[in-house]
GROMACS .gro file of C-alpha atoms in nm:
model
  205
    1UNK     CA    1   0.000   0.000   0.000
    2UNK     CA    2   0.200   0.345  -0.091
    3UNK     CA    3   0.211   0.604   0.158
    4UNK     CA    4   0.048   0.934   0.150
    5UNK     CA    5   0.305   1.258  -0.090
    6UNK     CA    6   0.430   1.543  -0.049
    7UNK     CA    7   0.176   1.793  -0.158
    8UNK     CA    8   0.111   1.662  -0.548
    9UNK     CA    9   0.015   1.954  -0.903
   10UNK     CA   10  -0.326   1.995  -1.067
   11UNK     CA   11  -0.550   1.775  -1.269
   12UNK     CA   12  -0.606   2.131  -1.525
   13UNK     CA   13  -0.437   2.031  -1.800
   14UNK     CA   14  -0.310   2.379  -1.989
   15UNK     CA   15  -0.503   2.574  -2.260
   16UNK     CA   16  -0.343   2.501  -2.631
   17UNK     CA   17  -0.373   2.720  -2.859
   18UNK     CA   18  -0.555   2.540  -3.076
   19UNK     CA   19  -0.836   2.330  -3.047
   20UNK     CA   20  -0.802   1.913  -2.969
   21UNK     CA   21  -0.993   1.654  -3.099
   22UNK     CA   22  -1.265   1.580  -2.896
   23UNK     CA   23  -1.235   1.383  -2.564
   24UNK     CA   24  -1.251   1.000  -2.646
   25UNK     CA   25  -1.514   0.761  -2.432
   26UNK     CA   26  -1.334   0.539  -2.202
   27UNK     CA   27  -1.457   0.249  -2.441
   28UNK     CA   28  -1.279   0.406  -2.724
   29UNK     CA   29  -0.958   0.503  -2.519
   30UNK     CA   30  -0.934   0.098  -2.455
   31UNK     CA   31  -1.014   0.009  -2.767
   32UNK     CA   32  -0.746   0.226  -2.963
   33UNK     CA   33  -0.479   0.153  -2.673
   34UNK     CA   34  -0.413  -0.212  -2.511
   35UNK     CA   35  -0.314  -0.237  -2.177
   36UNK     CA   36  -0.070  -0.540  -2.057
   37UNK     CA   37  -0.178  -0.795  -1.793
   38UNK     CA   38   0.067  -0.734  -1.475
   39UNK     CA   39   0.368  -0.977  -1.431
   40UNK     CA   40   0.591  -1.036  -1.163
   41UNK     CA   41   0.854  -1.143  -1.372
   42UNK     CA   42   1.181  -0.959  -1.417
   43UNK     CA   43   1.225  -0.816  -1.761
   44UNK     CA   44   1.466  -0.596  -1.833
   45UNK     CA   45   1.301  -0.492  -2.129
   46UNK     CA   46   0.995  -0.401  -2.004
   47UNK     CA   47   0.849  -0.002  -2.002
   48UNK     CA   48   0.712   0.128  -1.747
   49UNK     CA   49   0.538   0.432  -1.904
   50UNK     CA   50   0.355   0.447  -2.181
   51UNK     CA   51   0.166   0.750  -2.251
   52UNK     CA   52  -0.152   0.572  -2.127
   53UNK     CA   53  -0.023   0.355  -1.841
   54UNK     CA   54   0.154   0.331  -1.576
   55UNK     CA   55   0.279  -0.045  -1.579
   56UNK     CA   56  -0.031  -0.226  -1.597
   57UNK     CA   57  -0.224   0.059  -1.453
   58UNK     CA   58  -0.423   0.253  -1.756
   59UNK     CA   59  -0.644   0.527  -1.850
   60UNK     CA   60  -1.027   0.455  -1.850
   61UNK     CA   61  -0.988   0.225  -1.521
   62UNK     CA   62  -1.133   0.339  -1.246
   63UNK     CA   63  -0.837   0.387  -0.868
   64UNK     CA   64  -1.037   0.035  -0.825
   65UNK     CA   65  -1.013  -0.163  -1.127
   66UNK     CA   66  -0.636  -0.061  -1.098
   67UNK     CA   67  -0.563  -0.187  -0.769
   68UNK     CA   68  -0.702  -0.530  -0.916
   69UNK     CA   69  -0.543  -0.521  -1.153
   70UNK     CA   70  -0.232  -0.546  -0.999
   71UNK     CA   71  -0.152  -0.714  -0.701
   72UNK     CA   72  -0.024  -0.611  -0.347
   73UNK     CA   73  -0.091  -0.248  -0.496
   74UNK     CA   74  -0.391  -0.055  -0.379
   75UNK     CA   75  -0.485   0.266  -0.477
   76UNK     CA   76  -0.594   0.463  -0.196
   77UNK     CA   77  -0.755   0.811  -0.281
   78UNK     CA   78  -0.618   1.103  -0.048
   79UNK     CA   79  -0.882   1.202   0.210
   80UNK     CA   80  -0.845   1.557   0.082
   81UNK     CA   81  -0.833   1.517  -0.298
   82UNK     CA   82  -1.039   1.177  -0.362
   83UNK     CA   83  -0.935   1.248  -0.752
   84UNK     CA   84  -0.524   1.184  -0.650
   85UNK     CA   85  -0.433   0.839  -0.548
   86UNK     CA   86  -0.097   0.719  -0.496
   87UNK     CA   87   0.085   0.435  -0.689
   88UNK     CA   88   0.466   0.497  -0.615
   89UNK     CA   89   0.578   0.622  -0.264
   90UNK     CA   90   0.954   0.517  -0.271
   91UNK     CA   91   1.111   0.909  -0.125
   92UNK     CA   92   1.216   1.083  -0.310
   93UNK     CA   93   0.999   0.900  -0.576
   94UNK     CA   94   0.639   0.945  -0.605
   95UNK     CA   95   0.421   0.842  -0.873
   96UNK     CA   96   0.051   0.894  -0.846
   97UNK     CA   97  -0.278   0.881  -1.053
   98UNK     CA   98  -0.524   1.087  -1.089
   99UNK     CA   99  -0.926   1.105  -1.222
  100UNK     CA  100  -1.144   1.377  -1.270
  101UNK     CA  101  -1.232   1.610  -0.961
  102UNK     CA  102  -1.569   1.625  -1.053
  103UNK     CA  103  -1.584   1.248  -1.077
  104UNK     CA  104  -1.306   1.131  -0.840
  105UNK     CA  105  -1.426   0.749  -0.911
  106UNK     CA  106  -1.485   0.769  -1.262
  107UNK     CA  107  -1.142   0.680  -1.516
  108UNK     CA  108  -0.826   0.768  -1.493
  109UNK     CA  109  -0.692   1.033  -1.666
  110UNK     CA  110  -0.339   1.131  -1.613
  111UNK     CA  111  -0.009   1.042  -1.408
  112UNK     CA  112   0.223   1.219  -1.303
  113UNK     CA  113   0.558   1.131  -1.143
  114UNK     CA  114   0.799   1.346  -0.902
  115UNK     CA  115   1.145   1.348  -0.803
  116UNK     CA  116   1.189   1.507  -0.455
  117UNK     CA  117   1.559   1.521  -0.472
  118UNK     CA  118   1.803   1.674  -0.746
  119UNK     CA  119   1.670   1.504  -1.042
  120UNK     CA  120   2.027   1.474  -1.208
  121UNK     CA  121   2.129   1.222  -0.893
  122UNK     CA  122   1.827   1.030  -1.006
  123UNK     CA  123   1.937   0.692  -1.065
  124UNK     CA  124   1.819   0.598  -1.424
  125UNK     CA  125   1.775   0.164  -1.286
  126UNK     CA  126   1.556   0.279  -1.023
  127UNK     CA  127   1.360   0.598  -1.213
  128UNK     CA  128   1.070   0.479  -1.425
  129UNK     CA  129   1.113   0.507  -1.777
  130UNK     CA  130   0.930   0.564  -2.167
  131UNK     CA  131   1.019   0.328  -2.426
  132UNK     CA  132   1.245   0.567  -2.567
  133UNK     CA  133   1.425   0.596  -2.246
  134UNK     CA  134   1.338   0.915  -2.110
  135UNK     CA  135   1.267   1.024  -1.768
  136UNK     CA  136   1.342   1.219  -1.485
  137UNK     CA  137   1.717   1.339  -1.517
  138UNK     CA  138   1.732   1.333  -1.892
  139UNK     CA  139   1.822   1.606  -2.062
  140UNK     CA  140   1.633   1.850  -2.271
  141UNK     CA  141   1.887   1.691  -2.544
  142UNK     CA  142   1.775   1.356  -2.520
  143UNK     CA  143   1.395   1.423  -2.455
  144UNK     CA  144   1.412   1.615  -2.871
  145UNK     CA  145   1.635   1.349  -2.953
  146UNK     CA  146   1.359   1.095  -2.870
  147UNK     CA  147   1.076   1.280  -2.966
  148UNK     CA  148   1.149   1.498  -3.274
  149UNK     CA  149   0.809   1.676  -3.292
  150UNK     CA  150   0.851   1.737  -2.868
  151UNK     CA  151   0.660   2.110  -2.871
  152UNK     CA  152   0.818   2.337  -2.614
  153UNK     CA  153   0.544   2.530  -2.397
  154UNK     CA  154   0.620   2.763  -2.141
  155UNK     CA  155   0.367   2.876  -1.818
  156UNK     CA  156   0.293   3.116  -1.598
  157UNK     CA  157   0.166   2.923  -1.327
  158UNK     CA  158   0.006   3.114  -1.049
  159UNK     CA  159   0.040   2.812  -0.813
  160UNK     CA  160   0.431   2.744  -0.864
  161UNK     CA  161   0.589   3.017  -1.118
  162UNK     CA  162   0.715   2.993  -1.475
  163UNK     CA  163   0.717   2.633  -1.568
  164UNK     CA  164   0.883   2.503  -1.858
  165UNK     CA  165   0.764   2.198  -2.090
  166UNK     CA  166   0.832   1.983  -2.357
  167UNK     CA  167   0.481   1.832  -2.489
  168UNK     CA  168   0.475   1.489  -2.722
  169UNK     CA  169   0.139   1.399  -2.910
  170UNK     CA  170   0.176   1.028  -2.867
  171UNK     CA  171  -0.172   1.011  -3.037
  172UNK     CA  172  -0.527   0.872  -2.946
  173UNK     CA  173  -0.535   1.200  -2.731
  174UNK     CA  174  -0.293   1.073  -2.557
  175UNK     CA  175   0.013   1.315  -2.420
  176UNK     CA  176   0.375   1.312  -2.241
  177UNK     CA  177   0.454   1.649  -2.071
  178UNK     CA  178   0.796   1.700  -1.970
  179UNK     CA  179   0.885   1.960  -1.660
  180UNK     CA  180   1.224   2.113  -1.721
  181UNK     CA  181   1.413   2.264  -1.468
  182UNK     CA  182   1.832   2.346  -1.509
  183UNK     CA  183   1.802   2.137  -1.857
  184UNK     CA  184   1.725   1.807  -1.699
  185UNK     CA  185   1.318   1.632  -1.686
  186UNK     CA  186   1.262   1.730  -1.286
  187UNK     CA  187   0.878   1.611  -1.363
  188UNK     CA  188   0.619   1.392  -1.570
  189UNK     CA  189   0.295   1.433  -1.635
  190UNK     CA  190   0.121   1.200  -1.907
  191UNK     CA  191  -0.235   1.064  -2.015
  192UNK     CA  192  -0.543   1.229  -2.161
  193UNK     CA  193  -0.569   1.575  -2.316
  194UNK     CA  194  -0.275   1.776  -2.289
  195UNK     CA  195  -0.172   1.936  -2.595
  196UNK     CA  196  -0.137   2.232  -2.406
  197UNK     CA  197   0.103   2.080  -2.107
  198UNK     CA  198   0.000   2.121  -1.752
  199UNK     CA  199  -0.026   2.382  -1.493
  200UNK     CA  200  -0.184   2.438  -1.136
  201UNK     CA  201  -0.249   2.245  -0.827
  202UNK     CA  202  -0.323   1.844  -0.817
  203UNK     CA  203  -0.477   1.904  -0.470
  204UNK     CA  204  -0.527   2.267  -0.388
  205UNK     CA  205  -0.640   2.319  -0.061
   0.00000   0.00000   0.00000
């Protein structure tokens, strides 16, 4: 069972500048986008993040159909925030999912995963990766490198300041945000509509 975060961001994904697609239905999010049956086994070639899961944890399941899904893990919703529900809680690592606040028990609709520590020390065999190898502690170098049509989006978020991004359209409405701080990834943020990156408060008090 993880353990309760640090304070976590905000479920409101940023405005783009131009209009998405529509919003799939859950139905048609799982029907474009297969999500793996959990193993135990060790592979060393297995991803962790995809840009609709989290292991075998996806979008459209419900903080309940995910904690059956995989075992010994059970996603609690925070007291506070019933829409935030930890997966990860391995300090300075924390991973966490996260529904809709006006339907905390409805799908899933993003993840997002935090460093709490200089995310340069992170230590790529223990940080949670894409298929493409990037995570917290790349650099800005090797998140273009990976994803050549990476958009670059800059905030100013009232909650925590100017916020930097790199934003991939990994398609089916499906999105990887990037956090940049000093050149490196210091944050991820990935799932369902957000062409225009991420800003605000996961659980503002």
């Amino acid at each position: 069972m993880a353990t309760t975060a640090p304070s976590p961001t905000s479920p409101s994904p940023a405005t783009s500048p131009s209009s998405p697609d529509p919003t799939p239905t859950p139905t048609a999010w799982a029907d474009a986008l297969a999500c793996p049956t959990y193993d135990d086994g060790l592979d060393v070639d297995y991803v962790a993040i995809d840009s609709h899961r989290y292991s075998a944890i996806c979008t459209g399941m419900t903080f309940a159909e995910a904690s059956a899904a995989v075992p010994d893990w059970e996603l609690e919703p925070e007291a506070i925030c019933p829409w935030v529900a930890e997966v990860v809680a391995a300090d300075p690592l924390y991973l966490q999912a996260i529904s809709d606040p006006e339907d905390p028990t409805g799908p899933i609709r993003l993840f997002r995963m935090i460093y709490l520590a200089d995310p340069e020390t992170a230590p790529p065999h223990e940080v949670p990766a894409t298929a493409e190898g990037v995570s917290i502690g790349s650099s800005v170098a090797d998140v273009v490198a990976a994803y050549a049509h990476a958009r670059q989006v800059v905030h100013d978020d009232p909650s925590r300041g100017t916020r930097e991004q790199y934003v991939v359209d990994d398609g089916a409405n499906h999105w990887l945000v990037f956090d940049i701080v000093g050149e490196v990834v210091s944050e991820m943020t990935w799932g369902i509509d957000l062409p225009g990156g991420i800003a605000g408060e996961l659980c503002a008090l």
